[in-house]
PDB file of C-alpha atoms in Angstrom:
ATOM      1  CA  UNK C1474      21.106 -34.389 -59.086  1.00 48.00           C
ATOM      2  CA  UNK C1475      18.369 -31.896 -59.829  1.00 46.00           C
ATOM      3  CA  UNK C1476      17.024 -32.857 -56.776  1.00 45.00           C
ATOM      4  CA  UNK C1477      20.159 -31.635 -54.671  1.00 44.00           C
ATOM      5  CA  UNK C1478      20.010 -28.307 -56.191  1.00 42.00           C
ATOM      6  CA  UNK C1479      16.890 -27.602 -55.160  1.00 43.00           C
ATOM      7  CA  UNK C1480      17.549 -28.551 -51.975  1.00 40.00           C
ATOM      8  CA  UNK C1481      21.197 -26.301 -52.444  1.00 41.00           C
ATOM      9  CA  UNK C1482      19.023 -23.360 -53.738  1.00 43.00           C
ATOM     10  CA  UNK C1483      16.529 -23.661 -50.867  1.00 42.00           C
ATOM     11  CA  UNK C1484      19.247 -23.270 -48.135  1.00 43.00           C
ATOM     12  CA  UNK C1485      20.737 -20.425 -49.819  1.00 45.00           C
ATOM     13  CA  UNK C1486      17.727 -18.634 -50.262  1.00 40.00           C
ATOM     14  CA  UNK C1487      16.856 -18.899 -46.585  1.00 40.00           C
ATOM     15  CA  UNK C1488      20.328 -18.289 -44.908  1.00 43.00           C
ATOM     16  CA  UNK C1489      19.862 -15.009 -47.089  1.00 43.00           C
ATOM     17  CA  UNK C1490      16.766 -14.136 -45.191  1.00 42.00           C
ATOM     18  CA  UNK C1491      17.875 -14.625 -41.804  1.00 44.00           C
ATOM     19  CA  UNK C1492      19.111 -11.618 -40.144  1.00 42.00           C
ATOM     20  CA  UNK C1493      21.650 -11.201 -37.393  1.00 43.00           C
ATOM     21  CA  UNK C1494      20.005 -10.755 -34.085  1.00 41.00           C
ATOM     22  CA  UNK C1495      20.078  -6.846 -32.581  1.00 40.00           C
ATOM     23  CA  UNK C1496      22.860  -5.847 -30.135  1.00 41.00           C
ATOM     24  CA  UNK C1497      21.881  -6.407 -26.571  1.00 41.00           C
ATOM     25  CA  UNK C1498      20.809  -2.506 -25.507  1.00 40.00           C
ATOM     26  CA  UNK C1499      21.593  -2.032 -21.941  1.00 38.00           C
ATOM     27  CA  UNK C1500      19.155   0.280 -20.056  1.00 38.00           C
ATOM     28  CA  UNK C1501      19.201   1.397 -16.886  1.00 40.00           C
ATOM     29  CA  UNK C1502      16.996  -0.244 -14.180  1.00 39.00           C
ATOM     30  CA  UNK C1503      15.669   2.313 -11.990  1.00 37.00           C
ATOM     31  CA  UNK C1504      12.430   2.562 -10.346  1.00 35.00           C
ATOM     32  CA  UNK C1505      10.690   5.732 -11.514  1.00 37.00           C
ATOM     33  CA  UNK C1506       9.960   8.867  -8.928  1.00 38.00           C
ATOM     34  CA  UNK C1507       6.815   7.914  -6.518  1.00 39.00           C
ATOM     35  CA  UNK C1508       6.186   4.563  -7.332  1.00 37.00           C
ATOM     36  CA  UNK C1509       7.263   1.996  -4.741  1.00 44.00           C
ATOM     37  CA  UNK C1510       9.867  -0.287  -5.310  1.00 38.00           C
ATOM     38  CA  UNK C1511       7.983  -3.430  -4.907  1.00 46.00           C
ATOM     39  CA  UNK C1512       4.577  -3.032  -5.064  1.00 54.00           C
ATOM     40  CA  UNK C1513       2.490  -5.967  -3.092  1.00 64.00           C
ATOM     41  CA  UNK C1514      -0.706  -6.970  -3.350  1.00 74.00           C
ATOM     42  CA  UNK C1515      -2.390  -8.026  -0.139  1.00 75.00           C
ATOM     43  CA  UNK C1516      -4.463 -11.449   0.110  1.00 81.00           C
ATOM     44  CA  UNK C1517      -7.230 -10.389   1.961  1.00 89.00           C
ATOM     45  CA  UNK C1518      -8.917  -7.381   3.605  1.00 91.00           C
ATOM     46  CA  UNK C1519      -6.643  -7.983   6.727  1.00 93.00           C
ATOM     47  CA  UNK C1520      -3.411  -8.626   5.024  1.00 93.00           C
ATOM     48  CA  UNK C1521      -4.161  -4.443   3.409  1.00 95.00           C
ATOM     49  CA  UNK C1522      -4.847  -2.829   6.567  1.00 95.00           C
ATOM     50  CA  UNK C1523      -1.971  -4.490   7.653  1.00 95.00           C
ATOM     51  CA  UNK C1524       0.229  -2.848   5.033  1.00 95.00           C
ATOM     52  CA  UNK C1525      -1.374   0.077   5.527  1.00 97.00           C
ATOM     53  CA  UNK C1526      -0.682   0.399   8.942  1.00 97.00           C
ATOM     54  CA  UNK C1527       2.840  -0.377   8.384  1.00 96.00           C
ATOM     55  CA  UNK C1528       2.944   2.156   6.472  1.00 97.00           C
ATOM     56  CA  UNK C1529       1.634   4.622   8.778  1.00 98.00           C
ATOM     57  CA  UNK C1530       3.751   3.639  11.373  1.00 97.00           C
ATOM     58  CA  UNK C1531       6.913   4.211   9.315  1.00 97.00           C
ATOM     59  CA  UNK C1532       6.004   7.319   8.191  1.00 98.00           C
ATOM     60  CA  UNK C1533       5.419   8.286  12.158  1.00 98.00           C
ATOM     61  CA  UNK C1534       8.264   6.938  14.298  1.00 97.00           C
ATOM     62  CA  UNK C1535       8.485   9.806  16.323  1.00 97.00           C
ATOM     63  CA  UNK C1536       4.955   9.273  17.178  1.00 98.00           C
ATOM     64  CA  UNK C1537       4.150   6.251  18.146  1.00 97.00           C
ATOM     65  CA  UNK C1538       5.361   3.297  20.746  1.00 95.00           C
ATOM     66  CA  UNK C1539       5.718   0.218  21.091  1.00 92.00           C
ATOM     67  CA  UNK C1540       5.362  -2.685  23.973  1.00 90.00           C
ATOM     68  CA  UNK C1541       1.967  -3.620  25.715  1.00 90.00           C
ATOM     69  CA  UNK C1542      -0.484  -0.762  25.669  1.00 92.00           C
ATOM     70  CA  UNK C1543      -1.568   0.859  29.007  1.00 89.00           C
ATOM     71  CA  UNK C1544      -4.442  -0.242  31.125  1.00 89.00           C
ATOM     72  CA  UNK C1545      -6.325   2.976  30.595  1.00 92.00           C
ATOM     73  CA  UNK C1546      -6.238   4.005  27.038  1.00 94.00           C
ATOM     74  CA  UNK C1547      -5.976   8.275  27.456  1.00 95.00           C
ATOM     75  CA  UNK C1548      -7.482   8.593  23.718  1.00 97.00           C
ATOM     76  CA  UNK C1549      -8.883   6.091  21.118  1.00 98.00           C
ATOM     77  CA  UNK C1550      -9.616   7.267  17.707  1.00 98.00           C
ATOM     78  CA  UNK C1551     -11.358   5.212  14.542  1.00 98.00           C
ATOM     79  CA  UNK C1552     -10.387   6.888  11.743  1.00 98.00           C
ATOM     80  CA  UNK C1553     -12.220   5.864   7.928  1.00 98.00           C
ATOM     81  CA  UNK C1554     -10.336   5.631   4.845  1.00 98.00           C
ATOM     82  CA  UNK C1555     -10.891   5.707   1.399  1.00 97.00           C
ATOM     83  CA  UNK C1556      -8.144   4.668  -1.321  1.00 96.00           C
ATOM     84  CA  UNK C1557      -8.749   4.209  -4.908  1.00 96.00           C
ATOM     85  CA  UNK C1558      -7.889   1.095  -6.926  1.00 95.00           C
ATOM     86  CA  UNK C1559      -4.736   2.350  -7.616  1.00 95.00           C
ATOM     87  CA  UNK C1560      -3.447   2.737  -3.753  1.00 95.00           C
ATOM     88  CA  UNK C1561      -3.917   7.171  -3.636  1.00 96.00           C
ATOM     89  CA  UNK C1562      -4.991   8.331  -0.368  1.00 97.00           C
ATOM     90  CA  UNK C1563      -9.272   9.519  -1.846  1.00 97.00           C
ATOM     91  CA  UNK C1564     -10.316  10.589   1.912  1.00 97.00           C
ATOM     92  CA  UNK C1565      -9.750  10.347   5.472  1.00 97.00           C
ATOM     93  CA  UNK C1566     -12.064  11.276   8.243  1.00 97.00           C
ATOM     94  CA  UNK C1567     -13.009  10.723  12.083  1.00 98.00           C
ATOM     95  CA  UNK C1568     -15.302   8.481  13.139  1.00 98.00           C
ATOM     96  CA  UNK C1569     -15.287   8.223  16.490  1.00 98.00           C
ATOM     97  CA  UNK C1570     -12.834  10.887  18.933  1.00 97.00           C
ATOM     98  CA  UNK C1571     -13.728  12.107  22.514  1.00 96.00           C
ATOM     99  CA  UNK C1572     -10.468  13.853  22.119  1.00 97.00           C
ATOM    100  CA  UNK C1573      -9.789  16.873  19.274  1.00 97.00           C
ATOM    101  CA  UNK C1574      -6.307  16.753  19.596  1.00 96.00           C
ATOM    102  CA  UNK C1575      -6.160  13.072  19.511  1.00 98.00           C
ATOM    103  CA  UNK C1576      -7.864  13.331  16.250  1.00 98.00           C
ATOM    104  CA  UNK C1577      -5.421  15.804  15.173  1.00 98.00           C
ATOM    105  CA  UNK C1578      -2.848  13.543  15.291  1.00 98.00           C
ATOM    106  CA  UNK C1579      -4.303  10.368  13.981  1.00 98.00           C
ATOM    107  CA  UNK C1580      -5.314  12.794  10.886  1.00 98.00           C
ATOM    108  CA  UNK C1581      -2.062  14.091  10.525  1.00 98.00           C
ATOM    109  CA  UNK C1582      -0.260  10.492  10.605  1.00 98.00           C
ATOM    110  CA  UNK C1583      -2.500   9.264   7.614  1.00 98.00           C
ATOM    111  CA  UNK C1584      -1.199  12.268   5.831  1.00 97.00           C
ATOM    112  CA  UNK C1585       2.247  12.124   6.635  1.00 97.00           C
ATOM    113  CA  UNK C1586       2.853   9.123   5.035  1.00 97.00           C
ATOM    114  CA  UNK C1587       4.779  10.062   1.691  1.00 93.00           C
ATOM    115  CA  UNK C1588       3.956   6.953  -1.173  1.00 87.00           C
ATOM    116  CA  UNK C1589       0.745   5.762  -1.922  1.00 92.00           C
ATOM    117  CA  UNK C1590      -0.786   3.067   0.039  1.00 94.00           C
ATOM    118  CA  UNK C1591      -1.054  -0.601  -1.784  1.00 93.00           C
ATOM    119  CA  UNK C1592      -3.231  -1.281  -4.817  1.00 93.00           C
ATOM    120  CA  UNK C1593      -6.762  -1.813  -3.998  1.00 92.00           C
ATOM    121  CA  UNK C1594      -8.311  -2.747  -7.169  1.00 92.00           C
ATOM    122  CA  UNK C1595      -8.137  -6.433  -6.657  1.00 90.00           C
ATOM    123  CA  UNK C1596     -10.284  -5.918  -2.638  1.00 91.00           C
ATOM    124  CA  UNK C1597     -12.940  -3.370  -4.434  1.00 91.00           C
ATOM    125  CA  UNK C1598     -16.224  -4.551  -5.052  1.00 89.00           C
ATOM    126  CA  UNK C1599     -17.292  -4.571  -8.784  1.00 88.00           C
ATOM    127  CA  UNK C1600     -18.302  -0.827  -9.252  1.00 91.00           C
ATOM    128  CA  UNK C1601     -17.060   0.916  -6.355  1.00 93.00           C
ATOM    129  CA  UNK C1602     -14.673   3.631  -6.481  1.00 95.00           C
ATOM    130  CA  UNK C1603     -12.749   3.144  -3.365  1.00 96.00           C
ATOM    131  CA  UNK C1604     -11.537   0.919  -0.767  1.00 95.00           C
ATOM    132  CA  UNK C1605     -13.074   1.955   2.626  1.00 96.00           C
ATOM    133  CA  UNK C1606     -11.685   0.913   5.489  1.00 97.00           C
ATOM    134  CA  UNK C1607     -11.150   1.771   9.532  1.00 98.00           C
ATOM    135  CA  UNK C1608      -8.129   2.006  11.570  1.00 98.00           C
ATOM    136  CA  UNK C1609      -8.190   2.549  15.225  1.00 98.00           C
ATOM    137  CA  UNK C1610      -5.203   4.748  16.961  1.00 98.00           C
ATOM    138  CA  UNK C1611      -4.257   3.428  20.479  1.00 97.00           C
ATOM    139  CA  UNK C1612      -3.333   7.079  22.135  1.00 97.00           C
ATOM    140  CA  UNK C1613      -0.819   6.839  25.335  1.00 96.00           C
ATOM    141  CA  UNK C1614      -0.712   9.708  27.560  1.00 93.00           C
ATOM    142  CA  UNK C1615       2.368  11.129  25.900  1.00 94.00           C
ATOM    143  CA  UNK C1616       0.011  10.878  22.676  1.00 94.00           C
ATOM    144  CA  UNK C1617       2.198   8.566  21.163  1.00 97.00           C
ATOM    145  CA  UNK C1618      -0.062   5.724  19.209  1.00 98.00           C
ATOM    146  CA  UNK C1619      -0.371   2.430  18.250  1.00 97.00           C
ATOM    147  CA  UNK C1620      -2.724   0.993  15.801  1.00 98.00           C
ATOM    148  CA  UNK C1621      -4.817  -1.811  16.442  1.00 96.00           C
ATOM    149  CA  UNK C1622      -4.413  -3.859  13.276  1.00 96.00           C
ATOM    150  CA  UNK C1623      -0.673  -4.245  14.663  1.00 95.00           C
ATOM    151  CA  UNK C1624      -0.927  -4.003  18.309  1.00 90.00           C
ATOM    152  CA  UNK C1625      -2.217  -7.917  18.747  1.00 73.00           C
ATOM    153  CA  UNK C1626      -3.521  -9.039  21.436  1.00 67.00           C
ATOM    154  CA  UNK C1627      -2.942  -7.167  25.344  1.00 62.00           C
TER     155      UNK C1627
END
């Protein structure tokens, strides 16, 4: 018998400590201002520039075409870019232009694009600041582009 009402006083003692779980809190999910809805990381070196170009070309539609790229390319320009781990634009510059106003434009599509570019931390080497990269614009003689990491093979 004394037995069972230790047992009896044990139960009470800890259905007294329990506590009733909090209320369910509902809060809003929405994705804060300049941060991409779904961020992705990119696989490889190619998979990024491949995002990034997508990017560019989204932010550009007015700009560029599409189809199989003329025989005789009017302008080529390799532009190099530098983004930080966390996906900001850090610098953009031409490498190679014969043509100023081609360059122009390949600048001004890099900066036209309005979110920042995928996370690069996870591509970086161990103590580098930035993610360099090139992209090449494919120039038409309307000046309407393509880039080559989407363009494929002619």
């Amino acid at each position: 018998m004394r037995h069972g009402i230790i047992v009896l006083a044990a139960a009470s003692l800890l259905s007294a400590c329990q506590t009733a779980a909090p209320p369910a809190v509902s809060t809003p999910t929405s994705t804060p201002p300049h941060t991409p809805a779904a961020i992705q990381l990119a696989a490889s070196i190619d998979a990024y520039k491949s995002l990034v170009a997508q990017q560019i070309m989204a932010a550009n539609a007015a700009y560029t075409f599409s189809g199989r790229l003329p025989p005789m390319l009017p302008a080529i320009v390799v532009l190099d870019l530098s983004v930080g781990p966390d996906g900001e634009l850090k610098s953009v510059h031409v490498h190679r232009s014969r043509d100023s106003e081609a360059s122009a434009a390949a600048l001004a599509a890099v900066r036209r694009v309005p979110t920042l570019f995928p996370p690069a931390a996870h591509l970086m080497h161990r103590h580098a600041r930035t993610f360099d990269f090139s992209e090449t614009f494919l120039f038409n003689d309307r000046y309407q582009f393509q880039l080559r990491t989407l363009s494929g093979p002619q």
